[in-house]
GROMACS .gro file of C-alpha atoms in nm:
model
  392
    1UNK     CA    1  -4.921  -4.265 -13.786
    2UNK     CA    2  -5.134  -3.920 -13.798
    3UNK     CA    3  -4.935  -3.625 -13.869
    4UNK     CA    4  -5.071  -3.369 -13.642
    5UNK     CA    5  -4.819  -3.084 -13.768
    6UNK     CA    6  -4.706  -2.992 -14.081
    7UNK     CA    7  -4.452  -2.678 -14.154
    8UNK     CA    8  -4.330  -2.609 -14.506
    9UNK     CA    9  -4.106  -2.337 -14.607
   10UNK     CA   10  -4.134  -2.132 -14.279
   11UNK     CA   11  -3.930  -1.813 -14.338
   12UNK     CA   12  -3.935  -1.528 -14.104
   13UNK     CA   13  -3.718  -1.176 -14.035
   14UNK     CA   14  -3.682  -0.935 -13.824
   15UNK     CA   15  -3.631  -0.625 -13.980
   16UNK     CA   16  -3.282  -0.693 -14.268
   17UNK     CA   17  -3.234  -1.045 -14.042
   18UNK     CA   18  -3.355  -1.344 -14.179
   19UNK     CA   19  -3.379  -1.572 -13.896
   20UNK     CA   20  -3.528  -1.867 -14.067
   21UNK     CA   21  -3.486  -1.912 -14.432
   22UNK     CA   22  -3.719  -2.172 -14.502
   23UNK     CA   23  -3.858  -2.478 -14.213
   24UNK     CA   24  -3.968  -2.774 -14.311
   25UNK     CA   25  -4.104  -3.025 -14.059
   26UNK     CA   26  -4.331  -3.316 -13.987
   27UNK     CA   27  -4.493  -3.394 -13.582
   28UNK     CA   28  -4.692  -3.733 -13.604
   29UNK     CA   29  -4.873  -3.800 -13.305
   30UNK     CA   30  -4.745  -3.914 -12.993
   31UNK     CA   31  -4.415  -3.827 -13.131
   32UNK     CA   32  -4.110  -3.655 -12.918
   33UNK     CA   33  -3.892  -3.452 -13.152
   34UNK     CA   34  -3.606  -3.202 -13.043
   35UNK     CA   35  -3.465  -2.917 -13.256
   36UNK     CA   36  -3.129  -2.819 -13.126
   37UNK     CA   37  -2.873  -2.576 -13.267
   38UNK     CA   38  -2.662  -2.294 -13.161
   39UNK     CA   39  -2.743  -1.932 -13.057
   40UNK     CA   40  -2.954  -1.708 -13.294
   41UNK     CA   41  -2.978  -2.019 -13.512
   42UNK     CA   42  -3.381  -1.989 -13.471
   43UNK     CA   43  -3.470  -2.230 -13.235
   44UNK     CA   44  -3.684  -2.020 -13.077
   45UNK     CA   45  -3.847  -1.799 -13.320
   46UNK     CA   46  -3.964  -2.153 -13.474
   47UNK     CA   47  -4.131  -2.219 -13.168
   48UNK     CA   48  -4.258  -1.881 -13.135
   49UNK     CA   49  -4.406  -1.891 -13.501
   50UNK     CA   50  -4.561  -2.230 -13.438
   51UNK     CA   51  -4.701  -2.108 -13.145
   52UNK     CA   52  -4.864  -1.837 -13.300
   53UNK     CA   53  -4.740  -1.615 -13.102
   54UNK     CA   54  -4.563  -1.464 -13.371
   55UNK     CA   55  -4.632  -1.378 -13.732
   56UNK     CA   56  -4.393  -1.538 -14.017
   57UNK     CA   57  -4.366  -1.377 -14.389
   58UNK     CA   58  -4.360  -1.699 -14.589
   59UNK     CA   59  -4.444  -2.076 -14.582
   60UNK     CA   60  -4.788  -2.283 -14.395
   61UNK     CA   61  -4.816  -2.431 -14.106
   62UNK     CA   62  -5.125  -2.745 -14.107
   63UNK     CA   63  -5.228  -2.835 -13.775
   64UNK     CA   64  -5.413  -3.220 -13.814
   65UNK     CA   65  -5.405  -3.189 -14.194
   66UNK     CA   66  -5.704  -2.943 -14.211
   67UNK     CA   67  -5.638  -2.625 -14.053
   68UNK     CA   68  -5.380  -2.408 -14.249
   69UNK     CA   69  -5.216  -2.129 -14.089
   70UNK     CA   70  -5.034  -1.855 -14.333
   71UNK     CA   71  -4.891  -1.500 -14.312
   72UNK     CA   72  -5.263  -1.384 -14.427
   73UNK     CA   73  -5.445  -1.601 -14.181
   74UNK     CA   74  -5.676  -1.416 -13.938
   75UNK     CA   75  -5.650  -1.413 -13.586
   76UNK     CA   76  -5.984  -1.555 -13.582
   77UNK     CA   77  -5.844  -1.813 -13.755
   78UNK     CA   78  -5.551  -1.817 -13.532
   79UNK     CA   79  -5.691  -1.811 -13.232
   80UNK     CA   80  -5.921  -2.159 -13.310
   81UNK     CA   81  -5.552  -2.332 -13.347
   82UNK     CA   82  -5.385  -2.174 -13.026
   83UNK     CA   83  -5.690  -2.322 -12.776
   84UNK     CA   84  -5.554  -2.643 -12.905
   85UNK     CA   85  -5.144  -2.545 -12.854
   86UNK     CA   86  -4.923  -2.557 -12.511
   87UNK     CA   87  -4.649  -2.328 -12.502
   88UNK     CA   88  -4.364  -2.333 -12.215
   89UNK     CA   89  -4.061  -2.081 -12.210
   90UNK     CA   90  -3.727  -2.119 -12.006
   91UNK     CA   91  -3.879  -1.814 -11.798
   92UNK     CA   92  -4.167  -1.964 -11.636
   93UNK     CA   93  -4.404  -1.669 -11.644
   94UNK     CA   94  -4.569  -1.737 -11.331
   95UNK     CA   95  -4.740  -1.447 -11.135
   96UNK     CA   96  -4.587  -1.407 -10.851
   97UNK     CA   97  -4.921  -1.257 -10.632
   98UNK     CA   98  -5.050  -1.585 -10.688
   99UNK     CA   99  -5.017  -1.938 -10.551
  100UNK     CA  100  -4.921  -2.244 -10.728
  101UNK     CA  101  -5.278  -2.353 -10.745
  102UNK     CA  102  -5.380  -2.012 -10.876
  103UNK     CA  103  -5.135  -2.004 -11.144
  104UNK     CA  104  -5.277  -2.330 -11.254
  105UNK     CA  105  -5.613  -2.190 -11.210
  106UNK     CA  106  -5.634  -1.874 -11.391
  107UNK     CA  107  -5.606  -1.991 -11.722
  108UNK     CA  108  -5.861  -2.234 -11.666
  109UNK     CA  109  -6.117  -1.983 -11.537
  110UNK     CA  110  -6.072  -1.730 -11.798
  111UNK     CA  111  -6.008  -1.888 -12.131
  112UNK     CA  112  -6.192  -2.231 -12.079
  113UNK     CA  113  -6.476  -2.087 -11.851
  114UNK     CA  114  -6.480  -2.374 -11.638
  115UNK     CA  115  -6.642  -2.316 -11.263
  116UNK     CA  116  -6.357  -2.261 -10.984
  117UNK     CA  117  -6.445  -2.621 -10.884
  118UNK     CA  118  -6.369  -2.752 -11.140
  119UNK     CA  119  -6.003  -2.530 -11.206
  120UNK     CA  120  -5.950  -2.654 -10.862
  121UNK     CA  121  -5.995  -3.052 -10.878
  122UNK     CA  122  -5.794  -2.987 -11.264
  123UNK     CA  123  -5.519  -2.790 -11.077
  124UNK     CA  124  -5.441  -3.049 -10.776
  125UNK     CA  125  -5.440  -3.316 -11.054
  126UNK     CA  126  -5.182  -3.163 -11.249
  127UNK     CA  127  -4.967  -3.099 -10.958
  128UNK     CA  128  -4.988  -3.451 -10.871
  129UNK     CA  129  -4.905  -3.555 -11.171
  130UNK     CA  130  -4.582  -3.344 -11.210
  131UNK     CA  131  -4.488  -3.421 -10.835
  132UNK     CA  132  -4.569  -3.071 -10.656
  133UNK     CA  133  -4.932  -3.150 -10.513
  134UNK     CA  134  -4.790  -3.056 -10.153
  135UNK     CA  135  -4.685  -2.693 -10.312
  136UNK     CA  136  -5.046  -2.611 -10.374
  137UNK     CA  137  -5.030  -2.281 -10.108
  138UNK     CA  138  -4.714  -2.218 -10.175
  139UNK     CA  139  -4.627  -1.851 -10.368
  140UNK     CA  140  -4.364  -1.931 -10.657
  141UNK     CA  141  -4.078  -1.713 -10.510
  142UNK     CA  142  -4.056  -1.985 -10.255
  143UNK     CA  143  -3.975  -2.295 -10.528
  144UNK     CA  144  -3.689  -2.370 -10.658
  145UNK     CA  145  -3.609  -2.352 -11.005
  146UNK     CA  146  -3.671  -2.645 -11.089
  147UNK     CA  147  -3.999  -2.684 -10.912
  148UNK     CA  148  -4.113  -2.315 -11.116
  149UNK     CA  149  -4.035  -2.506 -11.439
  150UNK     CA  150  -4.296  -2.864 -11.337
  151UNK     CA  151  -4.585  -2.595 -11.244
  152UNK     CA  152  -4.511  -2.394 -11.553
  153UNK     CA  153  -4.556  -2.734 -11.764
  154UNK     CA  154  -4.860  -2.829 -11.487
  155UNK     CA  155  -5.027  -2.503 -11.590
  156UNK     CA  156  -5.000  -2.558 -11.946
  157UNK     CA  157  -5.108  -2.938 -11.957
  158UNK     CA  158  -5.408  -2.837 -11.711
  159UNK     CA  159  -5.503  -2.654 -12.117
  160UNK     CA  160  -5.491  -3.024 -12.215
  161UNK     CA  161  -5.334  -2.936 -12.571
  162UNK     CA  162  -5.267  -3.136 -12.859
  163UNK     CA  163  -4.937  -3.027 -12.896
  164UNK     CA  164  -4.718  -2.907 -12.613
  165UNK     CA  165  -4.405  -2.674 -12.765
  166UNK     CA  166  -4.121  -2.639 -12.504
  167UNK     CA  167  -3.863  -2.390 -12.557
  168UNK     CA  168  -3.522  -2.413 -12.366
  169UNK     CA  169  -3.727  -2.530 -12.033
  170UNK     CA  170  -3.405  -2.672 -11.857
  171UNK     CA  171  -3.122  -2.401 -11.944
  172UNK     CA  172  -3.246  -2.145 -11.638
  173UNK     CA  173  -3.207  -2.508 -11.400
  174UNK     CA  174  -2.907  -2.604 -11.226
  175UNK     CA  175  -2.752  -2.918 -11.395
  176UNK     CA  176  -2.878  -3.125 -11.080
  177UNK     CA  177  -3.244  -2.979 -11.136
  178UNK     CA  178  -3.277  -3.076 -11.475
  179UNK     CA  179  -3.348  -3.473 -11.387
  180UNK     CA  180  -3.669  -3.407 -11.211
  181UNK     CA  181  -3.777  -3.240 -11.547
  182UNK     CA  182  -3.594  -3.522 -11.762
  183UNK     CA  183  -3.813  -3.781 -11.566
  184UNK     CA  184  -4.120  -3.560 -11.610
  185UNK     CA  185  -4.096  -3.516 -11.985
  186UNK     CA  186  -4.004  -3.899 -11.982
  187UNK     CA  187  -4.367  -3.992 -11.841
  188UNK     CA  188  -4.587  -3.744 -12.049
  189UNK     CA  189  -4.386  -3.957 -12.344
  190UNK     CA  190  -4.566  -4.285 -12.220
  191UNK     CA  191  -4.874  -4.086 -12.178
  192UNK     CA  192  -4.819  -4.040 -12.547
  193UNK     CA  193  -4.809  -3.646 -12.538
  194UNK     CA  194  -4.697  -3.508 -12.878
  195UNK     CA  195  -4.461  -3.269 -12.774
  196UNK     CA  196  -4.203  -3.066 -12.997
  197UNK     CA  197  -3.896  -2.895 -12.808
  198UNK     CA  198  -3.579  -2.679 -12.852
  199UNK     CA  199  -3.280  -2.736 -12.634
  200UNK     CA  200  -2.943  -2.687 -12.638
  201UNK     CA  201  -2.875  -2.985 -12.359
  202UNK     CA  202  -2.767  -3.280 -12.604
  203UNK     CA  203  -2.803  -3.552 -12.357
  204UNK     CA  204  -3.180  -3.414 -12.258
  205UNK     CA  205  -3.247  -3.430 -12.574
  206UNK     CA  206  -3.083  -3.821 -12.650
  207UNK     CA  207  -3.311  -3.944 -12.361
  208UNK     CA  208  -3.631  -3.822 -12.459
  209UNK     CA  209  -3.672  -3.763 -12.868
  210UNK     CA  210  -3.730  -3.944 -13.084
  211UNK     CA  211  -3.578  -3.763 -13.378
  212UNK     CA  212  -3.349  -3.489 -13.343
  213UNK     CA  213  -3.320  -3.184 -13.599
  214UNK     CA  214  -3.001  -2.996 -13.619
  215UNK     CA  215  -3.068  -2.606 -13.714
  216UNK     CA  216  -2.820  -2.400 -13.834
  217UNK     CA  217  -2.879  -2.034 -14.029
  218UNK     CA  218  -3.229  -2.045 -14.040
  219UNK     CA  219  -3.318  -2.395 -14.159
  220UNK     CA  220  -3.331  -2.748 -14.070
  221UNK     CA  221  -3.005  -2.937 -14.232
  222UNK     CA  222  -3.029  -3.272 -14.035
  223UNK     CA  223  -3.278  -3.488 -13.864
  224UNK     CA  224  -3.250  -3.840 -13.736
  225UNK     CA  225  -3.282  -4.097 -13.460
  226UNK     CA  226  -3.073  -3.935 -13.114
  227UNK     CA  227  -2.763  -4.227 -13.179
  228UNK     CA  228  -2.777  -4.104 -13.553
  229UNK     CA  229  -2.719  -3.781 -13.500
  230UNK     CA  230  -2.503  -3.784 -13.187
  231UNK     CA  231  -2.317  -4.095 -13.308
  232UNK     CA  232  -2.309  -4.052 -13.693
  233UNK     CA  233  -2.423  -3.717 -13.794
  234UNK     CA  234  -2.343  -3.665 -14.184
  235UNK     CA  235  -2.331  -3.273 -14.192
  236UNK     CA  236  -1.998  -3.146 -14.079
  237UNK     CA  237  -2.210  -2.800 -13.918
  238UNK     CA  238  -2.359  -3.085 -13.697
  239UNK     CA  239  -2.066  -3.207 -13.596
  240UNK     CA  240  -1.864  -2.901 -13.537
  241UNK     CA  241  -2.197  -2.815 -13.290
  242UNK     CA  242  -2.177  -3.122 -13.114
  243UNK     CA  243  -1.789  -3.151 -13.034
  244UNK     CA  244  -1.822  -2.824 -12.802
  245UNK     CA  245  -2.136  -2.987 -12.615
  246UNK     CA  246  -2.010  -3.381 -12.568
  247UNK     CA  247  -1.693  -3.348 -12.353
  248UNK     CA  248  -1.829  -3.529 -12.034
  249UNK     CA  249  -1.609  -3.961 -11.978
  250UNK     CA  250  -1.908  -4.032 -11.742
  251UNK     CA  251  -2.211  -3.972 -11.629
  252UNK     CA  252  -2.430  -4.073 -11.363
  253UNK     CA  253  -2.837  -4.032 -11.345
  254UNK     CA  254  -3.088  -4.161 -11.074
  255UNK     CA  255  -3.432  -4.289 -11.172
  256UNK     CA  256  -3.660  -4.361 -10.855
  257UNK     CA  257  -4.006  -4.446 -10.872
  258UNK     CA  258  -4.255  -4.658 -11.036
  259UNK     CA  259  -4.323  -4.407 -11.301
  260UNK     CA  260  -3.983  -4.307 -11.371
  261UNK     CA  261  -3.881  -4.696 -11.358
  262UNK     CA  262  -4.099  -4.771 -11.667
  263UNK     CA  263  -4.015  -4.474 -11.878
  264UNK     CA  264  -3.699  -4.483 -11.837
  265UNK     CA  265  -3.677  -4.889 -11.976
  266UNK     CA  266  -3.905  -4.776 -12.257
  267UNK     CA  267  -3.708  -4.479 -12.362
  268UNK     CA  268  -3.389  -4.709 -12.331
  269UNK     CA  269  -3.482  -4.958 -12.605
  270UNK     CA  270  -3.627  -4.694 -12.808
  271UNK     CA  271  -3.312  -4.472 -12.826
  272UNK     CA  272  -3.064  -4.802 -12.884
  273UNK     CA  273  -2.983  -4.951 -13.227
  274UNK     CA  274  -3.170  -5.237 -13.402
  275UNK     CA  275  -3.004  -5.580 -13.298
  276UNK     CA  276  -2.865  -5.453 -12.983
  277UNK     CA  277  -2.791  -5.673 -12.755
  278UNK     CA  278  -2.850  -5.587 -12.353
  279UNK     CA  279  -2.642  -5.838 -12.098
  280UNK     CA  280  -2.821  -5.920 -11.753
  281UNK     CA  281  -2.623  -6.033 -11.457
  282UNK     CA  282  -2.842  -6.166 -11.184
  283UNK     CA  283  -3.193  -6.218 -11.327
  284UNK     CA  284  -3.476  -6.015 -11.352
  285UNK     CA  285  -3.707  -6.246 -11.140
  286UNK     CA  286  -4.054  -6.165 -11.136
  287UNK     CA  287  -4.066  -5.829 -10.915
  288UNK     CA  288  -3.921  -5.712 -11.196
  289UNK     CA  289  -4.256  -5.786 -11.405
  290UNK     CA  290  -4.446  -5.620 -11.131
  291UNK     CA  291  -4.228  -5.289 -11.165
  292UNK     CA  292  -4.251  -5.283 -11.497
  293UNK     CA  293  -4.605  -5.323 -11.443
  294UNK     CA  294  -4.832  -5.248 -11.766
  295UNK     CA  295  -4.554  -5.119 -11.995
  296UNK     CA  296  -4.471  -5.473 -12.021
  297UNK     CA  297  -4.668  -5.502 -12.350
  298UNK     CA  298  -4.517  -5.194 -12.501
  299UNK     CA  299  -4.165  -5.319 -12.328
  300UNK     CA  300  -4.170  -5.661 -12.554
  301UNK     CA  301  -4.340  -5.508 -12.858
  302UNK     CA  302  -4.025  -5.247 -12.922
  303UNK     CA  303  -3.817  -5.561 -12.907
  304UNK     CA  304  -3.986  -5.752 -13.087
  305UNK     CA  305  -4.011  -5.474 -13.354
  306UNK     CA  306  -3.663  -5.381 -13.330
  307UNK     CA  307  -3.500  -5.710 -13.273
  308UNK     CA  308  -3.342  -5.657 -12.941
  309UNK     CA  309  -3.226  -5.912 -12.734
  310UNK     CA  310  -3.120  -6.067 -12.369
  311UNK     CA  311  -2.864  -6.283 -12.265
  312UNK     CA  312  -2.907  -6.316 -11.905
  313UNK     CA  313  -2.666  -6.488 -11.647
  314UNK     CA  314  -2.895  -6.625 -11.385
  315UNK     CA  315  -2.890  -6.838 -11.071
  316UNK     CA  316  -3.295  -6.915 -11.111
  317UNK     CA  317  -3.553  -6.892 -11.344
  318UNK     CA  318  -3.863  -6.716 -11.221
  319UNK     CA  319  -4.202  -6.813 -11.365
  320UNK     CA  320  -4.240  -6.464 -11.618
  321UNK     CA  321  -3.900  -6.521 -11.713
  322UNK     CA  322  -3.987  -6.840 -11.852
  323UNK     CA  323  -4.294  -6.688 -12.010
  324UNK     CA  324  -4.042  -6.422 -12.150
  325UNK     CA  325  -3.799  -6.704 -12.331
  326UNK     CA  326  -4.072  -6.880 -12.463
  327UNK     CA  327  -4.265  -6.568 -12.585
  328UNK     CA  328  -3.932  -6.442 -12.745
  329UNK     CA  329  -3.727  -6.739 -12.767
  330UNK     CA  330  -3.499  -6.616 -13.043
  331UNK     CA  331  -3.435  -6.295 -12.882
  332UNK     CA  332  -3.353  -6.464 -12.528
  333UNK     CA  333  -3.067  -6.624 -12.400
  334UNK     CA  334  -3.032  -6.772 -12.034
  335UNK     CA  335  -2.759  -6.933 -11.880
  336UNK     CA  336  -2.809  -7.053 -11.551
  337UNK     CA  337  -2.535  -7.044 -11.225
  338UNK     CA  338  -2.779  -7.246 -10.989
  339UNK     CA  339  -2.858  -7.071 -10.614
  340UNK     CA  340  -3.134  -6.999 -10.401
  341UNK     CA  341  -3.084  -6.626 -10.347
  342UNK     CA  342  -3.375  -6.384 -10.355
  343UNK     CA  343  -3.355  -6.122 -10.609
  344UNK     CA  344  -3.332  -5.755 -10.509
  345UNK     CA  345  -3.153  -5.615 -10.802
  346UNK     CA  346  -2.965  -5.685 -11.093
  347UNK     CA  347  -2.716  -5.513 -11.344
  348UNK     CA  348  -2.753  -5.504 -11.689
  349UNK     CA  349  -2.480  -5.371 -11.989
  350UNK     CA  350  -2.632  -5.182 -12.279
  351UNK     CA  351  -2.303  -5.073 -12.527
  352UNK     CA  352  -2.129  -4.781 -12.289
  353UNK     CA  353  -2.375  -4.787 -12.042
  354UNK     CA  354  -2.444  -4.980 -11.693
  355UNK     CA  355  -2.786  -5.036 -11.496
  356UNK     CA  356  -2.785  -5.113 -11.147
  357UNK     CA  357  -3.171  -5.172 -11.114
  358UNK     CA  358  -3.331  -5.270 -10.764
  359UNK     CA  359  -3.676  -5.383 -10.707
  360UNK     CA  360  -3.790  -5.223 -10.362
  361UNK     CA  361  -4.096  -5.017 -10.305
  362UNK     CA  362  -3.997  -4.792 -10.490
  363UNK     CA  363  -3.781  -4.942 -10.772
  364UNK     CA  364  -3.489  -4.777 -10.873
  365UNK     CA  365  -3.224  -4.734 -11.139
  366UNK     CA  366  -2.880  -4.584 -11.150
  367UNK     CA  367  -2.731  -4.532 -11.513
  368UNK     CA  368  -2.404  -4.529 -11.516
  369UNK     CA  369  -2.243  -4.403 -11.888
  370UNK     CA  370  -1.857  -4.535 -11.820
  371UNK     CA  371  -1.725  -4.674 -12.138
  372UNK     CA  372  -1.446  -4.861 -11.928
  373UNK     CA  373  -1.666  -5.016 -11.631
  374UNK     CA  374  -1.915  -5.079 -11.904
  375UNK     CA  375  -1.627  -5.349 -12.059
  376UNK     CA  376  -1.522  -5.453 -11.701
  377UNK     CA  377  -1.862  -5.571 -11.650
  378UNK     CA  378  -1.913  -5.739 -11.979
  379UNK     CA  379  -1.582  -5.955 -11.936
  380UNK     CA  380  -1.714  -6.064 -11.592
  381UNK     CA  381  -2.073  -6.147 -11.775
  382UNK     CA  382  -1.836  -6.325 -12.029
  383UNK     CA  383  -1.682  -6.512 -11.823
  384UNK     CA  384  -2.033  -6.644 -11.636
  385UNK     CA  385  -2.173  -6.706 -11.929
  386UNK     CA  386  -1.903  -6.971 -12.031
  387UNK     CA  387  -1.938  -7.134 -11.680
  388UNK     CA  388  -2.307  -7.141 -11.698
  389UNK     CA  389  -2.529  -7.385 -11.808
  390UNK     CA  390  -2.806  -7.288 -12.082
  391UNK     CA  391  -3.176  -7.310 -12.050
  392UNK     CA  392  -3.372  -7.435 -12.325
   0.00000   0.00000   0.00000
């Protein structure tokens, strides 16, 4: 995989503060990592050096393992690597004489030149694309905060960068806003944007990195898969952070959509354990194929990578599904409870964690993190299981 960032020894201070004390971190591309940690540990002012928007005293940072940025780089030489960085701040930074198209817009027409036509078609496209294409005429003090935040990241991925750097872009949102940005950030993943962000919301960051790094005075002391880190972390400073964030029994999230349907099943095998097993009750059938659509591929190549498997309590055996058990036949179990029902849903157990997924137009799937109902359900599956008979 092509490492497209490269930071050694970053060390910066401001004034007798040293705020970091010597970075060290690798972004291949494509990659999702998330650097949390607790105030004035220097989450930001890494983002804000990498950015360039800042100057640091010590260290390199190699953008695509040619271009070397240090503290006596030029802002010649600076300014060649910005054009090819996104940068998005908790505060939006929208101008508020302008519409939503406009702030889209303006960068376009003054840094990349392009004719107002063009801004214009590149504009409604990202607002599409992060859901707001109806706000177009709309001035920002009339969004919510949530909606600030998607034209914010619409503006900046209108730049089309290389690496997008996202610092604290959910902690001005309302805790019922910050889905809509979850589910964004989810589908520029499958798009296979590179993106590096800070954030101090631990279950943000669990359902969209895929490596965490824990910061704590000024340097990196832990990195690792989300479960790692939120399950297992080694360093006791990582720990300590983590009890005073992770108090919530249960939680419940809402994925609607197409989109949002296949990002979310891709981010779910890629945050679980190798070996994992997930439990089906009631088939998949094969509108499930259809909303899975083309991720399919990607789907059956992170199980197959990470050895993940299905046993599935069903009442018929669709076509795909039979394509599925033969394609994967050592990582798929079926038993069958004979009926002719049609199949508009299904639930499915993964550890603490319960899927009710439905098939309409549009799909959707509630996640339900219960530790308890997440046992009811598998004792029920159990007990299926033993009364059903197994397809070979």
């Amino acid at each position: 995989m092509k490492t497209v960032l490269r930071v050694k020894g970053l060390k910066k201070s401001y004034g007798d503060v040293k705020v970091l004390t010597g970075v060290d971190l690798e972004l291949n591309k494509g990659e999702i990592k998330c650097i949390i940690g607790g105030s004035g540990s220097g989450k930001t002012t890494i983002l804000r050096c990498l950015g360039l928007l800042d100057d640091f005293d010590a260290g390199e940072v190699i953008f695509e393992d040619k271009d070397k940025i240090t503290p006596e780089s030029t802002e010649k030489e600076k300014k060649q690597i910005r054009d090819k960085l996104g940068v998005v701040f908790q505060d939006f930074n929208l101008w508020p004489h302008k519409t939503v198209l406009e702030n889209i817009m303006e960068p376009l027409l003054l840094i990349r030149k392009v004719s107002k036509k063009e801004a214009k078609e590149k504009g409604l496209l990202m607002l599409k694309k992060v859901g707001l294409k109806e706000k177009a005429d709309v001035y920002p003090d009339f969004l919510s905060g949530g909606q600030k935040q998607r034209v914010a990241i619409a503006r900046t991925l209108a730049m089309e960068p290389n690496i997008l750097l996202l610092d604290e872009i959910t902690s001005a949102l309302d805790p019922e806003l910050v889905g809509g940005i979850l589910k964004l950030i989810k589908r520029l993943a499958r798009e296979g944007q590179t993106m590096l962000l800070v954030t101090h919301h631990v279950r943000f960051a669990s359902e969209i990195a895929d490596t965490i790094l824990f910061i704590d005075k000024g340097k990196i002391i832990e990195e690792g898969s989300p479960r790692s880190i939120i399950y297992g972390a080694k360093e006791a400073r990582t720990r300590d952070f983590l009890k005073t964030l992770i108090t919530h029994d249960q939680e419940i999230n809402v994925y609607e959509g197409y989109e949002d349907f296949k990002a979310f099943l891709i981010g779910l095998l890629k945050r679980v354990k190798p070996g994992t097993i997930g439990y089906v009750l009631g088939a998949a059938g094969d509108r499930w194929y259809e909303c899975i659509g083309d991720a399919i591929d990607e789907y059956e190549k992170i199980r197959h990578e990470k050895n993940i498997k299905w046993k599935m309590v069903i009442y018929k055996l669709s076509a795909k599904e039979r394509k599925t058990l033969e394609k994967l036949k050592n990582m798929t179990e079926y038993r069958l409870i004979p009926k002719e029902l049609n199949v508009p849903g299904n639930i499915n157990i993964w550890g603490d964690t319960i899927l009710l997924q439905t098939f309409g137009d549009p799909p959707t799937i509630i996640e339900i993190k219960n530790k308890a109902l997440a046992q009811t359900y598998l004792n029920y599956f159990k007990l299926l299981w033993e009364r059903g008979k197994e397809v070979n």
